[in-house]
Amino acid sequence: MPYFAHISITFISHNFAARLIVNFRRNKMTATSEKIIQLREWHNLSASKV
């Protein structure tokens, strides 16, 4: 019985870790794209000023 419990706990923790990594990557991607958009907008503003 403890063997099966160990397997399920390991599986759950692996699943959780994988989900965390996926979420982290997704957040990183959105943050990067938002930064790029901000940079573009700032560049457009500075270009229009000159």
Short mmCIF file of C-alpha atoms in Angstrom, two decimals:
data_model
loop_
_atom_site.label_atom_id
_atom_site.label_comp_id
_atom_site.label_asym_id
_atom_site.label_seq_id
_atom_site.Cartn_x
_atom_site.Cartn_y
_atom_site.Cartn_z
CA MET A 1 0.00 0.00 0.00
CA PRO A 2 2.67 2.62 0.85
CA TYR A 3 4.29 1.85 -2.52
CA PHE A 4 1.17 2.90 -4.42
CA ALA A 5 0.76 5.93 -2.19
CA HIS A 6 4.36 6.90 -2.93
CA ILE A 7 3.75 6.57 -6.67
CA SER A 8 0.63 8.75 -6.53
CA ILE A 9 2.37 11.39 -4.39
CA THR A 10 5.34 11.46 -6.75
CA PHE A 11 3.04 11.69 -9.76
CA ILE A 12 1.04 14.51 -8.20
CA SER A 13 4.15 16.46 -7.24
CA HIS A 14 5.63 16.00 -10.74
CA ASN A 15 2.35 17.12 -12.26
CA PHE A 16 2.29 20.15 -9.97
CA ALA A 17 5.89 21.05 -10.79
CA ALA A 18 5.21 20.74 -14.52
CA ARG A 19 2.18 22.97 -14.20
CA LEU A 20 4.19 25.53 -12.24
CA ILE A 21 6.91 25.55 -14.90
CA VAL A 22 4.34 25.96 -17.67
CA ASN A 23 2.66 28.83 -15.84
CA PHE A 24 6.02 30.45 -15.13
CA ARG A 25 7.03 30.23 -18.79
CA ARG A 26 3.67 31.59 -19.91
CA ASN A 27 3.96 34.51 -17.49
CA LYS A 28 7.51 35.15 -18.68
CA MET A 29 6.35 35.15 -22.30
CA THR A 30 3.49 37.58 -21.66
CA ALA A 31 5.77 39.84 -19.63
CA THR A 32 8.33 39.83 -22.46
CA SER A 33 5.72 40.59 -25.11
CA GLU A 34 4.31 43.39 -22.95
CA LYS A 35 7.81 44.84 -22.59
CA ILE A 36 8.32 44.65 -26.36
CA ILE A 37 5.00 46.41 -26.92
CA GLN A 38 5.94 49.12 -24.40
CA LEU A 39 9.32 49.59 -26.08
CA ARG A 40 7.65 49.89 -29.48
CA GLU A 41 5.15 52.43 -28.22
CA TRP A 42 7.94 54.41 -26.54
CA HIS A 43 10.00 54.26 -29.72
CA ASN A 44 7.04 55.45 -31.79
CA LEU A 45 6.48 58.32 -29.35
CA SER A 46 10.12 59.40 -29.41
CA ALA A 47 10.20 59.04 -33.21
CA SER A 48 7.09 61.21 -33.61
CA LYS A 49 8.56 63.85 -31.27
CA VAL A 50 11.75 64.23 -33.29
#
